[in-house]
Amino acid sequence: MRHSEQNAETEKQIKAAFIHAVELNGFNKVTITDIAKHAHVSRGTFYVHYVDKYALLEKIEQEIFEKLQSHVVVERLEEPLLARTDEDIASSTYRIFNYYLEYINRERETIRVLLSPNGDPYFFDKIKQIIDQLFTNKLTELNGHFSDKLPISYSKELSITNLLNIVRHWLNSPDPESPDELAEILMQSRLLAPRDLLVFD
């Protein structure tokens, strides 16, 4: 195995061990000894790759943030904002949801643990800020703006925070839907008012 491949494999083991330790003990109580033990490496090997657990957390989160802001997402975000028919809006929005959810599903355990009470208490807000910035920048670029029917901060809460909470619920589900199925649920959640979810016989 080449040196670069060996390094990548070691970092993969350290990452998995770190996430496992965070889930068990909580980030604040995780030690380098815990991580090294679960990764089956020495403490010295850990320090070859990372300065401390904070640097490891930052790297893991940065990789997630970069994926969430990839050029693929930025380009696809334009489609629903410029679409003129309901069908085009629905199909292009679905493609964005599906792209995100396929990635989140691949990193399911990592993202679930980081969003948990044992993880990073700021992780949810960091993701929220990234999505907010992406959407706002693209909207401005296309000469769009939020409706004045509600204060902008509340419009963003409805359009972004609710989506993220549904995704967090999905990550915590013991029997989760597929990314395709959740994309459909997210689509429906954008179209239904709370009153539509109540049925009286």
PDB file of C-alpha atoms in Angstrom:
ATOM      1  CA  MET A   1       0.000   0.000   0.000  1.00  0.00           C
ATOM      2  CA  ARG A   2       1.355   3.428  -0.955  1.00  0.00           C
ATOM      3  CA  HIS A   3       2.081   5.949   1.790  1.00  0.00           C
ATOM      4  CA  SER A   4      -0.761   8.275   0.708  1.00  0.00           C
ATOM      5  CA  GLU A   5      -3.233   5.382   0.691  1.00  0.00           C
ATOM      6  CA  GLN A   6      -2.043   4.255   4.115  1.00  0.00           C
ATOM      7  CA  ASN A   7      -2.480   7.789   5.478  1.00  0.00           C
ATOM      8  CA  ALA A   8      -6.000   7.977   4.040  1.00  0.00           C
ATOM      9  CA  GLU A   9      -6.900   4.621   5.580  1.00  0.00           C
ATOM     10  CA  THR A  10      -5.505   5.638   8.974  1.00  0.00           C
ATOM     11  CA  GLU A  11      -7.465   8.897   8.911  1.00  0.00           C
ATOM     12  CA  LYS A  12     -10.591   6.974   7.971  1.00  0.00           C
ATOM     13  CA  GLN A  13     -10.096   4.711  11.017  1.00  0.00           C
ATOM     14  CA  ILE A  14      -9.455   7.699  13.286  1.00  0.00           C
ATOM     15  CA  LYS A  15     -12.572   9.466  12.029  1.00  0.00           C
ATOM     16  CA  ALA A  16     -14.758   6.396  12.610  1.00  0.00           C
ATOM     17  CA  ALA A  17     -13.275   5.902  16.078  1.00  0.00           C
ATOM     18  CA  PHE A  18     -13.812   9.568  16.928  1.00  0.00           C
ATOM     19  CA  ILE A  19     -17.475   9.496  15.896  1.00  0.00           C
ATOM     20  CA  HIS A  20     -17.974   6.295  17.905  1.00  0.00           C
ATOM     21  CA  ALA A  21     -16.335   7.850  20.980  1.00  0.00           C
ATOM     22  CA  VAL A  22     -18.377  11.047  20.644  1.00  0.00           C
ATOM     23  CA  GLU A  23     -21.599   9.058  20.500  1.00  0.00           C
ATOM     24  CA  LEU A  24     -20.632   7.053  23.584  1.00  0.00           C
ATOM     25  CA  ASN A  25     -19.129   9.754  25.783  1.00  0.00           C
ATOM     26  CA  GLY A  26     -19.963  13.148  24.287  1.00  0.00           C
ATOM     27  CA  PHE A  27     -17.400  15.362  22.561  1.00  0.00           C
ATOM     28  CA  ASN A  28     -16.329  17.204  25.725  1.00  0.00           C
ATOM     29  CA  LYS A  29     -15.386  13.968  27.474  1.00  0.00           C
ATOM     30  CA  VAL A  30     -13.649  12.285  24.532  1.00  0.00           C
ATOM     31  CA  THR A  31      -9.896  11.842  25.004  1.00  0.00           C
ATOM     32  CA  ILE A  32      -7.146  11.126  22.491  1.00  0.00           C
ATOM     33  CA  THR A  33      -6.650   7.805  24.276  1.00  0.00           C
ATOM     34  CA  ASP A  34     -10.308   6.911  23.583  1.00  0.00           C
ATOM     35  CA  ILE A  35      -9.926   7.716  19.895  1.00  0.00           C
ATOM     36  CA  ALA A  36      -6.609   5.882  19.515  1.00  0.00           C
ATOM     37  CA  LYS A  37      -7.968   2.805  21.298  1.00  0.00           C
ATOM     38  CA  HIS A  38     -11.058   2.553  19.089  1.00  0.00           C
ATOM     39  CA  ALA A  39      -8.986   3.246  15.952  1.00  0.00           C
ATOM     40  CA  HIS A  40      -6.389   0.617  16.924  1.00  0.00           C
ATOM     41  CA  VAL A  41      -3.560   3.126  16.536  1.00  0.00           C
ATOM     42  CA  SER A  42      -1.114   4.678  18.985  1.00  0.00           C
ATOM     43  CA  ARG A  43      -1.533   8.158  20.442  1.00  0.00           C
ATOM     44  CA  GLY A  44       1.602   9.093  18.522  1.00  0.00           C
ATOM     45  CA  THR A  45      -0.041   8.069  15.251  1.00  0.00           C
ATOM     46  CA  PHE A  46      -3.042  10.243  16.068  1.00  0.00           C
ATOM     47  CA  TYR A  47      -0.786  13.263  16.622  1.00  0.00           C
ATOM     48  CA  VAL A  48       0.934  12.673  13.276  1.00  0.00           C
ATOM     49  CA  HIS A  49      -2.416  13.431  11.630  1.00  0.00           C
ATOM     50  CA  TYR A  50      -4.125  15.884  14.000  1.00  0.00           C
ATOM     51  CA  VAL A  51      -3.044  18.451  16.592  1.00  0.00           C
ATOM     52  CA  ASP A  52      -5.946  17.559  18.895  1.00  0.00           C
ATOM     53  CA  LYS A  53      -9.591  16.470  18.871  1.00  0.00           C
ATOM     54  CA  TYR A  54     -10.706  19.988  17.968  1.00  0.00           C
ATOM     55  CA  ALA A  55      -8.649  19.906  14.770  1.00  0.00           C
ATOM     56  CA  LEU A  56     -10.149  16.510  13.929  1.00  0.00           C
ATOM     57  CA  LEU A  57     -13.677  17.814  14.494  1.00  0.00           C
ATOM     58  CA  GLU A  58     -12.957  20.882  12.375  1.00  0.00           C
ATOM     59  CA  LYS A  59     -11.644  18.768   9.494  1.00  0.00           C
ATOM     60  CA  ILE A  60     -14.654  16.438   9.554  1.00  0.00           C
ATOM     61  CA  GLU A  61     -17.081  19.340   9.613  1.00  0.00           C
ATOM     62  CA  GLN A  62     -15.190  21.264   6.940  1.00  0.00           C
ATOM     63  CA  GLU A  63     -15.439  18.307   4.554  1.00  0.00           C
ATOM     64  CA  ILE A  64     -19.204  18.248   5.103  1.00  0.00           C
ATOM     65  CA  PHE A  65     -19.541  22.008   4.622  1.00  0.00           C
ATOM     66  CA  GLU A  66     -17.527  21.909   1.396  1.00  0.00           C
ATOM     67  CA  LYS A  67     -19.800  19.210   0.011  1.00  0.00           C
ATOM     68  CA  LEU A  68     -22.910  21.189   0.961  1.00  0.00           C
ATOM     69  CA  GLN A  69     -21.498  24.190  -0.918  1.00  0.00           C
ATOM     70  CA  SER A  70     -20.169  22.323  -3.953  1.00  0.00           C
ATOM     71  CA  HIS A  71     -20.471  23.849  -7.421  1.00  0.00           C
ATOM     72  CA  VAL A  72     -23.030  21.162  -8.282  1.00  0.00           C
ATOM     73  CA  VAL A  73     -25.407  22.506  -5.624  1.00  0.00           C
ATOM     74  CA  VAL A  74     -24.783  26.148  -6.555  1.00  0.00           C
ATOM     75  CA  GLU A  75     -25.572  25.431 -10.205  1.00  0.00           C
ATOM     76  CA  ARG A  76     -28.666  23.351  -9.435  1.00  0.00           C
ATOM     77  CA  LEU A  77     -29.985  25.943  -7.003  1.00  0.00           C
ATOM     78  CA  GLU A  78     -30.598  28.269  -9.935  1.00  0.00           C
ATOM     79  CA  GLU A  79     -33.040  25.904 -11.632  1.00  0.00           C
ATOM     80  CA  PRO A  80     -36.039  26.109  -9.244  1.00  0.00           C
ATOM     81  CA  LEU A  81     -35.547  29.852  -8.782  1.00  0.00           C
ATOM     82  CA  LEU A  82     -35.806  30.449 -12.533  1.00  0.00           C
ATOM     83  CA  ALA A  83     -38.446  27.814 -13.262  1.00  0.00           C
ATOM     84  CA  ARG A  84     -41.767  29.175 -14.485  1.00  0.00           C
ATOM     85  CA  THR A  85     -44.103  26.183 -14.363  1.00  0.00           C
ATOM     86  CA  ASP A  86     -45.164  24.219 -11.293  1.00  0.00           C
ATOM     87  CA  GLU A  87     -43.819  21.047 -12.878  1.00  0.00           C
ATOM     88  CA  ASP A  88     -40.375  22.556 -13.525  1.00  0.00           C
ATOM     89  CA  ILE A  89     -40.217  24.029 -10.016  1.00  0.00           C
ATOM     90  CA  ALA A  90     -41.143  20.671  -8.478  1.00  0.00           C
ATOM     91  CA  SER A  91     -38.721  18.581 -10.542  1.00  0.00           C
ATOM     92  CA  SER A  92     -35.746  20.910 -10.080  1.00  0.00           C
ATOM     93  CA  THR A  93     -36.389  21.271  -6.328  1.00  0.00           C
ATOM     94  CA  TYR A  94     -36.656  17.493  -6.031  1.00  0.00           C
ATOM     95  CA  ARG A  95     -33.254  17.089  -7.737  1.00  0.00           C
ATOM     96  CA  ILE A  96     -31.618  19.417  -5.204  1.00  0.00           C
ATOM     97  CA  PHE A  97     -33.214  17.607  -2.259  1.00  0.00           C
ATOM     98  CA  ASN A  98     -32.193  14.253  -3.675  1.00  0.00           C
ATOM     99  CA  TYR A  99     -28.579  15.326  -4.281  1.00  0.00           C
ATOM    100  CA  TYR A 100     -28.228  16.555  -0.696  1.00  0.00           C
ATOM    101  CA  LEU A 101     -29.958  13.531   0.809  1.00  0.00           C
ATOM    102  CA  GLU A 102     -27.858  11.000  -1.112  1.00  0.00           C
ATOM    103  CA  TYR A 103     -24.730  12.642   0.287  1.00  0.00           C
ATOM    104  CA  ILE A 104     -26.142  12.924   3.819  1.00  0.00           C
ATOM    105  CA  ASN A 105     -27.134   9.254   3.690  1.00  0.00           C
ATOM    106  CA  ARG A 106     -23.560   8.279   2.787  1.00  0.00           C
ATOM    107  CA  GLU A 107     -22.303  10.261   5.798  1.00  0.00           C
ATOM    108  CA  ARG A 108     -25.341   9.354   7.865  1.00  0.00           C
ATOM    109  CA  GLU A 109     -23.619   8.198  11.056  1.00  0.00           C
ATOM    110  CA  THR A 110     -21.188  11.108  11.167  1.00  0.00           C
ATOM    111  CA  ILE A 111     -23.825  13.790  10.610  1.00  0.00           C
ATOM    112  CA  ARG A 112     -26.308  12.126  12.977  1.00  0.00           C
ATOM    113  CA  VAL A 113     -23.791  12.032  15.825  1.00  0.00           C
ATOM    114  CA  LEU A 114     -22.579  15.592  15.255  1.00  0.00           C
ATOM    115  CA  LEU A 115     -26.196  16.802  15.387  1.00  0.00           C
ATOM    116  CA  SER A 116     -26.935  14.804  18.541  1.00  0.00           C
ATOM    117  CA  PRO A 117     -26.753  16.168  22.108  1.00  0.00           C
ATOM    118  CA  ASN A 118     -23.363  14.435  22.414  1.00  0.00           C
ATOM    119  CA  GLY A 119     -21.991  16.113  19.289  1.00  0.00           C
ATOM    120  CA  ASP A 120     -21.162  19.691  18.349  1.00  0.00           C
ATOM    121  CA  PRO A 121     -23.841  22.028  19.798  1.00  0.00           C
ATOM    122  CA  TYR A 122     -23.070  24.558  17.042  1.00  0.00           C
ATOM    123  CA  PHE A 123     -23.182  22.117  14.107  1.00  0.00           C
ATOM    124  CA  PHE A 124     -26.887  22.624  13.313  1.00  0.00           C
ATOM    125  CA  ASP A 125     -26.510  26.413  13.236  1.00  0.00           C
ATOM    126  CA  LYS A 126     -23.372  26.151  11.074  1.00  0.00           C
ATOM    127  CA  ILE A 127     -25.268  24.119   8.468  1.00  0.00           C
ATOM    128  CA  LYS A 128     -28.238  26.452   8.707  1.00  0.00           C
ATOM    129  CA  GLN A 129     -25.990  29.452   8.081  1.00  0.00           C
ATOM    130  CA  ILE A 130     -24.412  27.790   5.021  1.00  0.00           C
ATOM    131  CA  ILE A 131     -27.789  26.938   3.471  1.00  0.00           C
ATOM    132  CA  ASP A 132     -29.084  30.426   4.251  1.00  0.00           C
ATOM    133  CA  GLN A 133     -26.040  32.055   2.628  1.00  0.00           C
ATOM    134  CA  LEU A 134     -26.203  29.832  -0.446  1.00  0.00           C
ATOM    135  CA  PHE A 135     -29.886  30.500  -1.005  1.00  0.00           C
ATOM    136  CA  THR A 136     -29.696  34.237  -0.285  1.00  0.00           C
ATOM    137  CA  ASN A 137     -26.659  34.737  -2.534  1.00  0.00           C
ATOM    138  CA  LYS A 138     -28.289  32.898  -5.440  1.00  0.00           C
ATOM    139  CA  LEU A 139     -31.566  34.750  -4.928  1.00  0.00           C
ATOM    140  CA  THR A 140     -29.738  38.108  -4.969  1.00  0.00           C
ATOM    141  CA  GLU A 141     -27.708  37.085  -8.013  1.00  0.00           C
ATOM    142  CA  LEU A 142     -30.964  36.429  -9.889  1.00  0.00           C
ATOM    143  CA  ASN A 143     -32.466  39.759  -8.740  1.00  0.00           C
ATOM    144  CA  GLY A 144     -34.905  38.001  -6.427  1.00  0.00           C
ATOM    145  CA  HIS A 145     -35.864  38.653  -2.827  1.00  0.00           C
ATOM    146  CA  PHE A 146     -37.984  37.254  -0.023  1.00  0.00           C
ATOM    147  CA  SER A 147     -41.661  38.175   0.105  1.00  0.00           C
ATOM    148  CA  ASP A 148     -42.652  40.892   2.566  1.00  0.00           C
ATOM    149  CA  LYS A 149     -45.649  38.881   3.786  1.00  0.00           C
ATOM    150  CA  LEU A 150     -43.530  37.908   6.801  1.00  0.00           C
ATOM    151  CA  PRO A 151     -40.371  39.442   8.303  1.00  0.00           C
ATOM    152  CA  ILE A 152     -37.375  37.959   6.470  1.00  0.00           C
ATOM    153  CA  SER A 153     -36.019  36.210   9.567  1.00  0.00           C
ATOM    154  CA  TYR A 154     -39.311  34.293   9.961  1.00  0.00           C
ATOM    155  CA  SER A 155     -39.452  33.451   6.258  1.00  0.00           C
ATOM    156  CA  LYS A 156     -35.992  31.925   6.549  1.00  0.00           C
ATOM    157  CA  GLU A 157     -36.967  29.966   9.637  1.00  0.00           C
ATOM    158  CA  LEU A 158     -39.948  28.493   7.788  1.00  0.00           C
ATOM    159  CA  SER A 159     -38.010  27.709   4.631  1.00  0.00           C
ATOM    160  CA  ILE A 160     -34.701  26.481   6.088  1.00  0.00           C
ATOM    161  CA  THR A 161     -34.991  25.428   9.729  1.00  0.00           C
ATOM    162  CA  ASN A 162     -38.069  23.271   9.139  1.00  0.00           C
ATOM    163  CA  LEU A 163     -36.299  21.402   6.350  1.00  0.00           C
ATOM    164  CA  LEU A 164     -33.241  20.787   8.499  1.00  0.00           C
ATOM    165  CA  ASN A 165     -35.369  19.538  11.385  1.00  0.00           C
ATOM    166  CA  ILE A 166     -37.096  17.040   9.093  1.00  0.00           C
ATOM    167  CA  VAL A 167     -33.686  15.800   7.942  1.00  0.00           C
ATOM    168  CA  ARG A 168     -32.522  15.501  11.563  1.00  0.00           C
ATOM    169  CA  HIS A 169     -35.665  13.502  12.389  1.00  0.00           C
ATOM    170  CA  TRP A 170     -34.896  11.201   9.439  1.00  0.00           C
ATOM    171  CA  LEU A 171     -31.318  10.690  10.626  1.00  0.00           C
ATOM    172  CA  ASN A 172     -32.567   9.644  14.061  1.00  0.00           C
ATOM    173  CA  SER A 173     -35.235   7.298  12.727  1.00  0.00           C
ATOM    174  CA  PRO A 174     -34.635   3.585  13.493  1.00  0.00           C
ATOM    175  CA  ASP A 175     -36.310   2.664  10.200  1.00  0.00           C
ATOM    176  CA  PRO A 176     -35.550   5.583   7.863  1.00  0.00           C
ATOM    177  CA  GLU A 177     -37.016   6.151   4.441  1.00  0.00           C
ATOM    178  CA  SER A 178     -34.726   6.082   1.410  1.00  0.00           C
ATOM    179  CA  PRO A 179     -33.281   9.411   0.210  1.00  0.00           C
ATOM    180  CA  ASP A 180     -35.783   9.323  -2.681  1.00  0.00           C
ATOM    181  CA  GLU A 181     -38.690   8.835  -0.309  1.00  0.00           C
ATOM    182  CA  LEU A 182     -37.538  11.618   2.001  1.00  0.00           C
ATOM    183  CA  ALA A 183     -37.115  13.947  -0.975  1.00  0.00           C
ATOM    184  CA  GLU A 184     -40.796  13.346  -1.743  1.00  0.00           C
ATOM    185  CA  ILE A 185     -41.708  14.067   1.891  1.00  0.00           C
ATOM    186  CA  LEU A 186     -39.720  17.309   1.795  1.00  0.00           C
ATOM    187  CA  MET A 187     -41.513  18.281  -1.404  1.00  0.00           C
ATOM    188  CA  GLN A 188     -44.881  17.673   0.229  1.00  0.00           C
ATOM    189  CA  SER A 189     -43.834  19.620   3.314  1.00  0.00           C
ATOM    190  CA  ARG A 190     -43.273  22.679   1.123  1.00  0.00           C
ATOM    191  CA  LEU A 191     -46.803  22.473  -0.290  1.00  0.00           C
ATOM    192  CA  LEU A 192     -48.876  21.661   2.793  1.00  0.00           C
ATOM    193  CA  ALA A 193     -49.980  24.136   5.432  1.00  0.00           C
ATOM    194  CA  PRO A 194     -50.161  22.863   9.053  1.00  0.00           C
ATOM    195  CA  ARG A 195     -53.975  22.871   8.777  1.00  0.00           C
ATOM    196  CA  ASP A 196     -53.730  20.408   5.876  1.00  0.00           C
ATOM    197  CA  LEU A 197     -52.113  17.843   8.197  1.00  0.00           C
ATOM    198  CA  LEU A 198     -55.141  17.699  10.498  1.00  0.00           C
ATOM    199  CA  VAL A 199     -58.145  15.546   9.636  1.00  0.00           C
ATOM    200  CA  PHE A 200     -61.439  15.540  11.505  1.00  0.00           C
ATOM    201  CA  ASP A 201     -64.021  12.782  10.990  1.00  0.00           C
TER     202      ASP A 201
END
